[in-house]
Coordinates of C-alpha atoms in Angstrom, one line a residue:
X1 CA -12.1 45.8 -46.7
X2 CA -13.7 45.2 -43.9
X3 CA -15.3 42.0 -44.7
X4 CA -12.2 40.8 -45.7
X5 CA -10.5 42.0 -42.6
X6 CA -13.2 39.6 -40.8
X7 CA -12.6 36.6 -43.4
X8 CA -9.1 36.5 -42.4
X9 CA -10.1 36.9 -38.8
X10 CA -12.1 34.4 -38.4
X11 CA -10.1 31.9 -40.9
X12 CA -7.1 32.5 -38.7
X13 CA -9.6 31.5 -35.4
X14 CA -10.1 28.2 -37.0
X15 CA -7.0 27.9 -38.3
X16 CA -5.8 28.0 -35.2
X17 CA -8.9 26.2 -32.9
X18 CA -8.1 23.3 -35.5
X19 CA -4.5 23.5 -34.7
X20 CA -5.2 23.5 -30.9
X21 CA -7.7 20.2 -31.2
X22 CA -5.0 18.2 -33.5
X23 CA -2.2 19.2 -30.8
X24 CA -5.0 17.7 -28.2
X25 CA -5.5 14.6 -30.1
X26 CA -2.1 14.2 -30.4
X27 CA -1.4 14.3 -26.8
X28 CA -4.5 11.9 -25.9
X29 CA -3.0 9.5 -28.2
X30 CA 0.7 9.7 -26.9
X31 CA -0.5 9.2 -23.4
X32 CA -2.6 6.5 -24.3
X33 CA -0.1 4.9 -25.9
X34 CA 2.4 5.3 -22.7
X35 CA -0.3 4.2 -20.6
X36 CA -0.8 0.7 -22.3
X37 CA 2.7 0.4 -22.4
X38 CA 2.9 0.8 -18.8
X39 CA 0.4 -1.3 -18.1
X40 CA 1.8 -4.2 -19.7
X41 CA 5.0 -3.5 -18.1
X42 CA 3.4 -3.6 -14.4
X43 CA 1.9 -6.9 -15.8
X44 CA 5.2 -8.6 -16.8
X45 CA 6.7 -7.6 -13.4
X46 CA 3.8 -8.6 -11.0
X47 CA 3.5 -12.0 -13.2
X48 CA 7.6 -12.6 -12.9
X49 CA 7.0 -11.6 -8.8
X50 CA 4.9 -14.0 -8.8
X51 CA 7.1 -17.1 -10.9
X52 CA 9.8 -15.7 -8.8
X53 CA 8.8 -16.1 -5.1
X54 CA 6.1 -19.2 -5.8
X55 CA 6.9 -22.3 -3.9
X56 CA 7.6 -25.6 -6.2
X57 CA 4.2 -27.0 -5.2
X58 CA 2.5 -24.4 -6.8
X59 CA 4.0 -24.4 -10.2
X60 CA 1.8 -25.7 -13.0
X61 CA -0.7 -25.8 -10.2
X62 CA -3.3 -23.5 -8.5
X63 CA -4.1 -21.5 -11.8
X64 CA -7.2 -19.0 -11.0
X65 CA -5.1 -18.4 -7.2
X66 CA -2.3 -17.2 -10.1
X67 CA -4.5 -14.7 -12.0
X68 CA -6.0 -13.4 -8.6
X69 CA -2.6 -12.4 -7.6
X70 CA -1.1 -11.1 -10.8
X71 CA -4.7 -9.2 -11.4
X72 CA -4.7 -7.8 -7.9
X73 CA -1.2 -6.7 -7.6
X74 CA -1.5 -4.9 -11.3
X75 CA -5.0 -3.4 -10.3
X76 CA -2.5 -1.8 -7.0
X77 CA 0.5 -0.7 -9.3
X78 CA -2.0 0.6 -11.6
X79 CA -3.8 2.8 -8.6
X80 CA -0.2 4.7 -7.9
X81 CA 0.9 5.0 -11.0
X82 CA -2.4 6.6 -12.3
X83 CA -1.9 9.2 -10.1
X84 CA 1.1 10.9 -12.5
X85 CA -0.7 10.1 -15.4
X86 CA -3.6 12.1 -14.0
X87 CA -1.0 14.9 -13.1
X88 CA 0.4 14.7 -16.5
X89 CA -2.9 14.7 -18.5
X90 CA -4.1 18.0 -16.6
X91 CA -0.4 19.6 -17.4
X92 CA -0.5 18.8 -20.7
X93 CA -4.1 20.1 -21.1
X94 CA -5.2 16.9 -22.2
X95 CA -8.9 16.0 -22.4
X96 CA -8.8 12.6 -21.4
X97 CA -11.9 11.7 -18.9
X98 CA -9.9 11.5 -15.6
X99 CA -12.9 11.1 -13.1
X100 CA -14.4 8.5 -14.8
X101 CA -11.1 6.4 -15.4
X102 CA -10.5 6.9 -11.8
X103 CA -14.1 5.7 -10.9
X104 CA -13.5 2.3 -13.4
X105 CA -10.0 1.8 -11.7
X106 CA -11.7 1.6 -8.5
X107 CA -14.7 -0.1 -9.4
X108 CA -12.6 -2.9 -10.8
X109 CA -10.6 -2.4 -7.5
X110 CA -13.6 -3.1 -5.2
X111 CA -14.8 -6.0 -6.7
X112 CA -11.2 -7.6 -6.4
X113 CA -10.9 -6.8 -3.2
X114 CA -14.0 -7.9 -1.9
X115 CA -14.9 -10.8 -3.8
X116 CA -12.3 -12.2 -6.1
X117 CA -9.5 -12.3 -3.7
X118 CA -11.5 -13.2 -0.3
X119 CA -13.4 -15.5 -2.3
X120 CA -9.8 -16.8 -3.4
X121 CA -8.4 -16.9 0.2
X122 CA -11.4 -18.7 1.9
X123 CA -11.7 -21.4 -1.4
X124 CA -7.8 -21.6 0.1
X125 CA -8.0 -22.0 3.4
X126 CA -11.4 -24.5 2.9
X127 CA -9.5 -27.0 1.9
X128 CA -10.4 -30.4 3.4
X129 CA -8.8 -33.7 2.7
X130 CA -11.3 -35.3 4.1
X131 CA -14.2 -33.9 2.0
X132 CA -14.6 -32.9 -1.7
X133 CA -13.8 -29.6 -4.1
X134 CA -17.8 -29.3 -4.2
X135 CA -17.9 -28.2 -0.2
X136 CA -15.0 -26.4 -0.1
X137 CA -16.5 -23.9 -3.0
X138 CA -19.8 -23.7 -0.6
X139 CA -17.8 -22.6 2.2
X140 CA -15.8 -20.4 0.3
X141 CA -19.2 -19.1 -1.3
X142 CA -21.4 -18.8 2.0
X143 CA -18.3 -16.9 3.9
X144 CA -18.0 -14.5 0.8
X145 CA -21.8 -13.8 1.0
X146 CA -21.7 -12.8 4.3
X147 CA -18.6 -10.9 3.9
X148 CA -20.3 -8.7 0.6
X149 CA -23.9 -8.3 3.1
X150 CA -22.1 -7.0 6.1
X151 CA -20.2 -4.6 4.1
X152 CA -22.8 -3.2 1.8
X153 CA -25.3 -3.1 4.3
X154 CA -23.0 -0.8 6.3
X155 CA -22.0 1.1 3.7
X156 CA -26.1 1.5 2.4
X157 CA -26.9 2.4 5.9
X158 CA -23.7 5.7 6.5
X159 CA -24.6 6.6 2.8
X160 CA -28.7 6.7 3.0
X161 CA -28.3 9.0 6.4
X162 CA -24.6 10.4 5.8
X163 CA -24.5 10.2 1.2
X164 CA -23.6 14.2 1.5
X165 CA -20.5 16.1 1.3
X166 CA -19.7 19.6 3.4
X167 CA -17.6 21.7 1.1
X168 CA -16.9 24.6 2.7
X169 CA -16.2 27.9 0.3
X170 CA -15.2 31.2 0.3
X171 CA -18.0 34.0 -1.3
X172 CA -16.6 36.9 -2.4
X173 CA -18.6 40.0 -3.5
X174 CA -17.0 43.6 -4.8
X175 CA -16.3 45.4 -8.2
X176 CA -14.2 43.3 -10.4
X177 CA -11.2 44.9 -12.8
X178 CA -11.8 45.2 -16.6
X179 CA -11.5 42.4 -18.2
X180 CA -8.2 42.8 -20.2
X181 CA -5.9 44.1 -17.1
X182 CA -3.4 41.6 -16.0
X183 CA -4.3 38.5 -13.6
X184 CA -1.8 39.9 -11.3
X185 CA -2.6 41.3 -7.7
X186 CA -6.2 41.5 -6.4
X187 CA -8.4 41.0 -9.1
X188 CA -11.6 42.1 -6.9
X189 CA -12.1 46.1 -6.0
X190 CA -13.7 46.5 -2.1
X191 CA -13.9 42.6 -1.5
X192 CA -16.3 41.3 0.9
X193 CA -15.8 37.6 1.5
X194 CA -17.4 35.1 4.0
X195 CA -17.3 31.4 4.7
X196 CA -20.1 29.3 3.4
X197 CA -20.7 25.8 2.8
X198 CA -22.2 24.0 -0.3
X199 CA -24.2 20.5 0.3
X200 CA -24.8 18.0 -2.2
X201 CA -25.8 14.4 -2.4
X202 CA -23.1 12.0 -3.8
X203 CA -23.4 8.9 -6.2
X204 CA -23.3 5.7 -4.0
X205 CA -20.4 4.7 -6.0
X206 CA -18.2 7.3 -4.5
X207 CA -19.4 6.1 -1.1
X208 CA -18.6 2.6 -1.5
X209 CA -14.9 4.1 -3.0
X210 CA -14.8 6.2 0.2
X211 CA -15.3 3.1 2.3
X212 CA -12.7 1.2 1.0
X213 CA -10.7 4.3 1.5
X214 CA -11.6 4.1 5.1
X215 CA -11.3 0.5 5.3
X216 CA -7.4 1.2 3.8
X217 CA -7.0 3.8 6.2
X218 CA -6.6 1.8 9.2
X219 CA -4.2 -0.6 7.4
X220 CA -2.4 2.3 6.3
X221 CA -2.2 4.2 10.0
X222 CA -1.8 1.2 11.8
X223 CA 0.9 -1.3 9.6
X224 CA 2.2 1.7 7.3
X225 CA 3.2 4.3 10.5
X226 CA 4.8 0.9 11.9
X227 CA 7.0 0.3 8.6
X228 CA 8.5 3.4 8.5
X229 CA 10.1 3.3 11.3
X230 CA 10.7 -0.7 11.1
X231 CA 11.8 -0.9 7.2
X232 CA 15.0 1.1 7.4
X233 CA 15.9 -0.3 10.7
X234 CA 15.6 -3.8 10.0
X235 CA 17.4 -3.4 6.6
X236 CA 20.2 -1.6 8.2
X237 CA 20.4 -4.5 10.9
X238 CA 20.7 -6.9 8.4
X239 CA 23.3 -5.5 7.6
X240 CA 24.8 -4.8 11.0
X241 CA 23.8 -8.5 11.9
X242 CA 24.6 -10.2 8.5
X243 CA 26.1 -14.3 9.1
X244 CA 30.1 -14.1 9.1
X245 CA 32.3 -16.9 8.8
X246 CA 32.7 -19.4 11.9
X247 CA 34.8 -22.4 12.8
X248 CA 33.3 -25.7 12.4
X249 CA 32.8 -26.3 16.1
X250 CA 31.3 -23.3 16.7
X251 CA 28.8 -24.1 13.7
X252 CA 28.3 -27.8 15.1
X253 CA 27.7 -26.1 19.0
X254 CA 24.6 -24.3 17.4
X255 CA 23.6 -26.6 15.0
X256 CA 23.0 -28.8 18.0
X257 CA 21.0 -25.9 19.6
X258 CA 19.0 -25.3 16.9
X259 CA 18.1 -28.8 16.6
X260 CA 16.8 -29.0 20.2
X261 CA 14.7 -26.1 19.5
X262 CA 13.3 -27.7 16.7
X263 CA 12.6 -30.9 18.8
X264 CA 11.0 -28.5 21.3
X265 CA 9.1 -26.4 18.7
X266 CA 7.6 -30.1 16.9
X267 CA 6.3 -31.4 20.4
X268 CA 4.5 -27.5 20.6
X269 CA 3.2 -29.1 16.9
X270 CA 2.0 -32.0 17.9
X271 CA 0.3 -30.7 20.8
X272 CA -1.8 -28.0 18.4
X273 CA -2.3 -30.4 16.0
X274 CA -3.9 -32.8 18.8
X275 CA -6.3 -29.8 19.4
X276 CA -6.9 -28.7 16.1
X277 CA -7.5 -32.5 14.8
X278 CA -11.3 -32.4 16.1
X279 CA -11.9 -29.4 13.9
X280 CA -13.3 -29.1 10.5
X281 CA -10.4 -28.9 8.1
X282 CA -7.8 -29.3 11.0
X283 CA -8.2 -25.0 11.5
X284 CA -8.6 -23.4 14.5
X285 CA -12.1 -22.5 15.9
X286 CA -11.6 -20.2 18.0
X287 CA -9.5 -17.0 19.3
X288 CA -7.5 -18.9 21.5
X289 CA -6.8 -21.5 19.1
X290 CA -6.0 -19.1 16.5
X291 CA -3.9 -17.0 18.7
X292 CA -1.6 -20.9 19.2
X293 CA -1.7 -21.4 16.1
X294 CA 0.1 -17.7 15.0
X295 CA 2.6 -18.4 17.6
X296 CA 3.3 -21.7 16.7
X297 CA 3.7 -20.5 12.7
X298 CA 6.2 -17.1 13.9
X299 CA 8.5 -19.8 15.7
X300 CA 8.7 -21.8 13.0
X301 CA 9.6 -18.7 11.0
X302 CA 12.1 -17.5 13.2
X303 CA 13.8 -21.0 13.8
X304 CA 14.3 -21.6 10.1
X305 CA 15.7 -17.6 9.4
X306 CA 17.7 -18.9 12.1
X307 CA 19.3 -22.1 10.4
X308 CA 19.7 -20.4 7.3
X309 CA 21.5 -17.8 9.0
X310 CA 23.5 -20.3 10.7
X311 CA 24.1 -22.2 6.9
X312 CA 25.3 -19.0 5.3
X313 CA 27.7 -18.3 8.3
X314 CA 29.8 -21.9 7.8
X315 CA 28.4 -22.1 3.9
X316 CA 32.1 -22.5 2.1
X317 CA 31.0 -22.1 -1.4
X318 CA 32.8 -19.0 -3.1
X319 CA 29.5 -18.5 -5.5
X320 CA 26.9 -18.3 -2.3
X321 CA 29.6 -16.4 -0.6
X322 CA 29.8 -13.3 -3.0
X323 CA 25.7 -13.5 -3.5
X324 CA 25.3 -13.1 0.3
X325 CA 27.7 -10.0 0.1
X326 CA 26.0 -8.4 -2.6
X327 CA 22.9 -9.2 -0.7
X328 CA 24.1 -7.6 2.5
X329 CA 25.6 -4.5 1.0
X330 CA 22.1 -4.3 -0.7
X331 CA 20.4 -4.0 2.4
X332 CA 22.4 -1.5 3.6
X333 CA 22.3 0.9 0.4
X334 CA 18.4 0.2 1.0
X335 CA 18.1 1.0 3.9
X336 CA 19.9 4.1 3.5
X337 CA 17.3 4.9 1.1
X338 CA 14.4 4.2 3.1
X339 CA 16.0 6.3 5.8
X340 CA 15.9 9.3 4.0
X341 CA 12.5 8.7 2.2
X342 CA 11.2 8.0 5.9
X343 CA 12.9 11.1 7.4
X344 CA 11.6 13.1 4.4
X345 CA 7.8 11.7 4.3
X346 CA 8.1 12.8 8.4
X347 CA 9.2 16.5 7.6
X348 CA 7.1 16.7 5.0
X349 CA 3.9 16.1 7.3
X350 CA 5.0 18.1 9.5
X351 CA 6.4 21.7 8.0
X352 CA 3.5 21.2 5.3
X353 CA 0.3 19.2 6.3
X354 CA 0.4 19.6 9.8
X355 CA 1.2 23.1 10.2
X356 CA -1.5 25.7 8.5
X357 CA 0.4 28.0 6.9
X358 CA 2.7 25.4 5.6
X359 CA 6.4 26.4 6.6
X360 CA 7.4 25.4 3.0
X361 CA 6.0 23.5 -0.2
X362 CA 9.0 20.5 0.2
X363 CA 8.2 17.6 -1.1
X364 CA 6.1 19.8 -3.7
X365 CA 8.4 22.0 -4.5
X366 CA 10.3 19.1 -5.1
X367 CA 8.3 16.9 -7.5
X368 CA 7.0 20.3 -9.4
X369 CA 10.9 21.0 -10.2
X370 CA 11.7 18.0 -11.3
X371 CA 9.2 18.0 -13.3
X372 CA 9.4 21.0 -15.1
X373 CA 12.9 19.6 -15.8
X374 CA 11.8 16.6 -17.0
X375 CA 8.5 15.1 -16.7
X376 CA 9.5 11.4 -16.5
X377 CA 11.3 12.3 -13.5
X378 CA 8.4 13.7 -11.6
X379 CA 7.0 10.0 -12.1
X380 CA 9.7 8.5 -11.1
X381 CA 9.7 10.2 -7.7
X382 CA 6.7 10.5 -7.1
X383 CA 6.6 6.5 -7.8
X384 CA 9.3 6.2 -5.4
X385 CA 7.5 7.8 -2.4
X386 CA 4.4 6.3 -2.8
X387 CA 5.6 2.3 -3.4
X388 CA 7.5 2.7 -0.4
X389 CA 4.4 3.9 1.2
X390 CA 2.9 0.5 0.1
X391 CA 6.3 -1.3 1.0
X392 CA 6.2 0.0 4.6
X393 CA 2.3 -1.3 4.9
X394 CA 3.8 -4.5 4.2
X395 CA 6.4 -4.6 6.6
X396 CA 4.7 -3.0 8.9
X397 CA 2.1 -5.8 9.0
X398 CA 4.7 -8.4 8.8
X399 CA 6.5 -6.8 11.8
X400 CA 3.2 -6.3 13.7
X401 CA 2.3 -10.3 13.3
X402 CA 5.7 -11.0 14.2
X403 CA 5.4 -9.6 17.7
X404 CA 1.8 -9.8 18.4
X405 CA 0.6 -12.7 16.9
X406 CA -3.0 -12.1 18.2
X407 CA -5.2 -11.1 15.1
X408 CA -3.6 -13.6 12.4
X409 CA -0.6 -15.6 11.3
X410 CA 2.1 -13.7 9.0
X411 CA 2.4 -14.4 5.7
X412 CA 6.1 -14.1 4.8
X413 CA 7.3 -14.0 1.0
X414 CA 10.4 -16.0 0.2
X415 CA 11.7 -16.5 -2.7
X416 CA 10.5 -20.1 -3.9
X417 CA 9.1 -20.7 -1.0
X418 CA 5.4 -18.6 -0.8
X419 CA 2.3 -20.2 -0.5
X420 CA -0.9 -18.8 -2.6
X421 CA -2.8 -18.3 0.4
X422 CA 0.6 -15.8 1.6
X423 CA 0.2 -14.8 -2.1
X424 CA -3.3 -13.7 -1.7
X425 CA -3.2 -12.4 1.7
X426 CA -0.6 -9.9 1.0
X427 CA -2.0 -8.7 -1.7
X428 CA -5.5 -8.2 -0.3
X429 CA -3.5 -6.0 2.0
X430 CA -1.6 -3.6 -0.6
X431 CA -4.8 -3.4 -2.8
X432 CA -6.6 -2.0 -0.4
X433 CA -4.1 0.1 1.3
X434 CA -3.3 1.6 -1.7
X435 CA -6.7 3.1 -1.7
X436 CA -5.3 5.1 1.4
X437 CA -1.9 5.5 0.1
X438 CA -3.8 7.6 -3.3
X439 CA -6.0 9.7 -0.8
X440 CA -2.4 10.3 1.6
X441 CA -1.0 11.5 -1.7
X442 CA -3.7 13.8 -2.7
X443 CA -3.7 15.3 0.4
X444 CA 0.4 15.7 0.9
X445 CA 0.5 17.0 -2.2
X446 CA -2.7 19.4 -3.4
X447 CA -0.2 21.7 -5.0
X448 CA 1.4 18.7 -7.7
X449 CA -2.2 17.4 -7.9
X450 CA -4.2 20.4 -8.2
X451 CA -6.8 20.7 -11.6
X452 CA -6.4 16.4 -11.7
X453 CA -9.5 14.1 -11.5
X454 CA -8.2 12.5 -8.5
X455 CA -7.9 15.9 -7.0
X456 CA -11.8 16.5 -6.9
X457 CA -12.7 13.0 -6.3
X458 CA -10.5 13.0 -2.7
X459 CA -10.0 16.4 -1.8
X460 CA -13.4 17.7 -2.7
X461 CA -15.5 14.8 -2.0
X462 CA -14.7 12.0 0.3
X463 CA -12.8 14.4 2.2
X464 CA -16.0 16.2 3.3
X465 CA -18.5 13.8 3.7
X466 CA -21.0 14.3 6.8
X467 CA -19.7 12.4 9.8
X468 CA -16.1 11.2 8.3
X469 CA -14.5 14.8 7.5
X470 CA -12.9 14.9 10.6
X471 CA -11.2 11.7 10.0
X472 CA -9.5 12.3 6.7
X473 CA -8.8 16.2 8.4
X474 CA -6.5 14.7 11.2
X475 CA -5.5 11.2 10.5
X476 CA -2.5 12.3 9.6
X477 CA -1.9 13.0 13.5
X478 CA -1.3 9.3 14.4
X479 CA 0.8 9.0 10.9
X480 CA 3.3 11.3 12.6
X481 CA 2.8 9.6 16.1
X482 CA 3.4 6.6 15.8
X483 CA 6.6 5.5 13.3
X484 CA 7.7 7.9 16.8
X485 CA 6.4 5.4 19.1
X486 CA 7.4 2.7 17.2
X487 CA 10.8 3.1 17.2
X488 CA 11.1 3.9 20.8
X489 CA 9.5 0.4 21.2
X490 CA 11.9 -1.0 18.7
X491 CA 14.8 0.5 20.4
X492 CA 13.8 -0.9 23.6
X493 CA 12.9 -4.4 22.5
X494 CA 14.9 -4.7 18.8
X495 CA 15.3 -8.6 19.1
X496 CA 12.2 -10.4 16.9
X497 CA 13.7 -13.6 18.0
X498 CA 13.1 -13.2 21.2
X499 CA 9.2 -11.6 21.4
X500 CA 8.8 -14.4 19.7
X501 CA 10.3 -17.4 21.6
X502 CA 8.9 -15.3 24.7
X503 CA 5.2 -15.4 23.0
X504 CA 5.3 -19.2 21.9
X505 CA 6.4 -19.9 25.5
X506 CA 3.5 -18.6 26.9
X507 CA 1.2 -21.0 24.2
X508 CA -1.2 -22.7 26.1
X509 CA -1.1 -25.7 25.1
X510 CA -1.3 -28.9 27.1

């Protein structure tokens, strides 16, 4: 009887462990299956962005500046959205290898975004009339070698003297409770605990990923704690400020105005291009040139917002008439939006990262409830928060070279009117933002995150590395600092028009 009673046993453990591993396999499968379809979603999208806001000259032109994009803006919609996937693989107790994915992802990542795509921009922006396809793909190749030695050698250099992480850790030492007592309460009878720190040596890999991190970190600090205070504004005040219908004189009275600006902003041009003749390619040379040059390009930005404004406020045609209202109640349902998310992303750093005890869980609470409700929704919002993360960076950066044109020229994306080198520029920037934007994720929400790969990837290793700990412990400081100071600033000066005009008049040109 007994060996039968143990038959039955253990056939009922099998039974069940092989139950257990089909249910597994199952799941791997279904998420696999969701994540190629996803994929090729984000694909479709980032290729029809692309058909969508390409200027005329470009089309059935430029080809490998095409896949760069399309590629790099996938690989960046890819990096956020792998974030619930990971979430969702360690809830479903899924045994899919999230570290490694995460290390491929970024792997694939790196070498996009710092040799495809600056390769790309400085093949681009090599471009000589005057000399051949041959040259221009040995200055695009010499400026890319440099670009890959500087950054490796820095990056061997921190990780031969600083390759370790710090993890600090709690020892704890008493009489544990039996074994089959409830996990409830203290588990550990006459506790002694103390604070130590385990040391260990990690792969160079995760340096270089922690590197890129950092290099997304100031992109993110800087351009991101800019757009959130200057995306829902400026949405709001396009909505405030959209064109209404005028009289024909009054349209004729500042057509007339424009047009003298124009005249005065094409002498500026001529002047520039007198100076910037001499050079190799026509580019500027130098920082002064360069800073010219930026100016010259955000006037000509801001004089032809300007007609087009002016266009839509005498346009009579009923059809533009209704798009331009859709479009302006648009802007304000968006920036409605973006308010909230804004004021939301700014309470949430506060009452739980800055503060230790958090005040409340909030925006984990939040994306843990939904979740349980329904687990599509979790992506969803959690999507939602961290694309506008990535959406602010853009604007920010856009506002930033808007009134400060001192660093480089902006790079704005119209519809049917963007260049591939604005193509590739921008996308440079939200690739490697979004390195940031995962690591400001991971550490706003440990509690949605926690048991995921990208969990001890971030939180567990770069976050303690010898000499940049501090960093990612506090950065989040100037994140709550400055979309403060910005909007003061933006308060006090809201007119773009105007820093602009007011920078371009101060051009030193001849």
């Amino acid at each position: 009887a007994f060996v039968e009673h143990e038959s039955v046993r253990s056939h009922t453990e099998a039974s069940f462990c092989d139950f257990f591993s089909s249910s597994r396999m199952a799941i791997n499968v279904a998420l696999v299956v969701i994540g190629v379809i996803v994929l090729l979603m984000v694909a479709g999208g980032c290729f029809y962005l692309l058909v969508f806001f390409q200027h005329p000259e470009d089309k059935n032109t430029a080809i490998f500046p095409k896949v760069i994009v399309v590629v790099g803006l996938t690989l960046t919609c890819v990096n956020i959205l792998l974030l619930p996937f990971d979430v969702a693989n360690s809830r479903l107790y899924s045994d899919l290898p999230m570290p490694e994915i995460w290390e491929a992802i970024y792997i694939i990542m790196g070498v996009w975004g710092l040799g495809v795509i600056p390769f790309g921009i400085f093949f681009y922006e090599a471009e000589d009339p005057d000399a051949g396809v041959g040259k221009q793909i040995k200055a695009a190749v010499i400026q890319e070698i440099i670009t890959l030695v500087v950054f490796i050698g820095i990056t061997l250099l921190f990780w031969f003297f600083l390759g370790i992480a710090e993890v600090p850790v709690v020892r704890l030492e008493g009489t544990p409770v039996a074994a089959n007592l409830p996990l409830t309460g203290n588990t550990c009878v006459n506790c002694a605990s103390s604070s130590e720190q385990i040391n260990y040596n990690i792969s160079f890999i995760l340096y270089v990923i922690s590197m890129l991190t950092l290099l997304g970190l100031v992109l993110f600090i800087i351009f991101g704690g800019i757009g959130l205070a200057a995306l829902p504004m400026d949405l709001i005040n396009g909505f405030r400020k959209r064109p209404k219908q005028i009289k024909l004189q009054v349209y004729l009275e500042r057509k007339e105005a424009i047009g003298k600006r124009a005249a005065a902003l094409l002498e500026s041009g001529r002047k520039l291009n007198g100076k910037l003749s001499s050079n190799a390619g026509g580019r500027p040379k130098n920082r002064s040139q360069a800073r010219d040059y930026n100016k010259f390009r955000t006037g000509v930005w801001i004089l032809d917002q300007d007609y087009k404004r002016l266009e839509a406020s005498y346009n009579k045609g009923i059809g533009p008439r209704i798009l331009r209202i859709v479009w302006d109640f648009t802007q304000l349902f968006l920036g409605i939006i973006g308010l909230v998310i804004s004021i939301c992303w700014f309470l949430h750093l506060i009452l739980y990262v800055a503060i230790s005890p958090p005040v409340t869980g909030f925006l984990n609470d939040f994306f843990i409830a939904v979740d349980n409700a329904f687990s599509l929704f979790g992506v969803f919002f959690f999507g939602i928060f961290a694309f506008y993360l990535l959406w602010c960076v853009f604007k920010g950066n856009f506002k930033f070279g808007l009134r400060f044109p001192l660093l480089f020229a902006i790079h704005p994306m119209k519809p049917h009117e963007t260049l591939m080198n604005a193509f590739m520029f921008n996308t440079l920037l939200l690739l490697l933002a979004s390195f940031c934007v995962v690591q400001f994720c991971s550490l706003a929400f440990p509690v949605y995150i926690r048991f995921t790969g990208i969990d001890s990837l971030f939180n567990v290793g770069v976050r303690n590395l010898r000499g940049f700990k501090y960093i990612w412990r506090y950065y989040f400081y100037a994140l709550i600092a400055l979309p403060f100071l910005s909007l003061i600033y933006f308060i006090a000066f809201p007119s773009d028009r105007k820093q602009a005009e007011k920078n371009l008049n101060k051009t030193a040109l001849p």
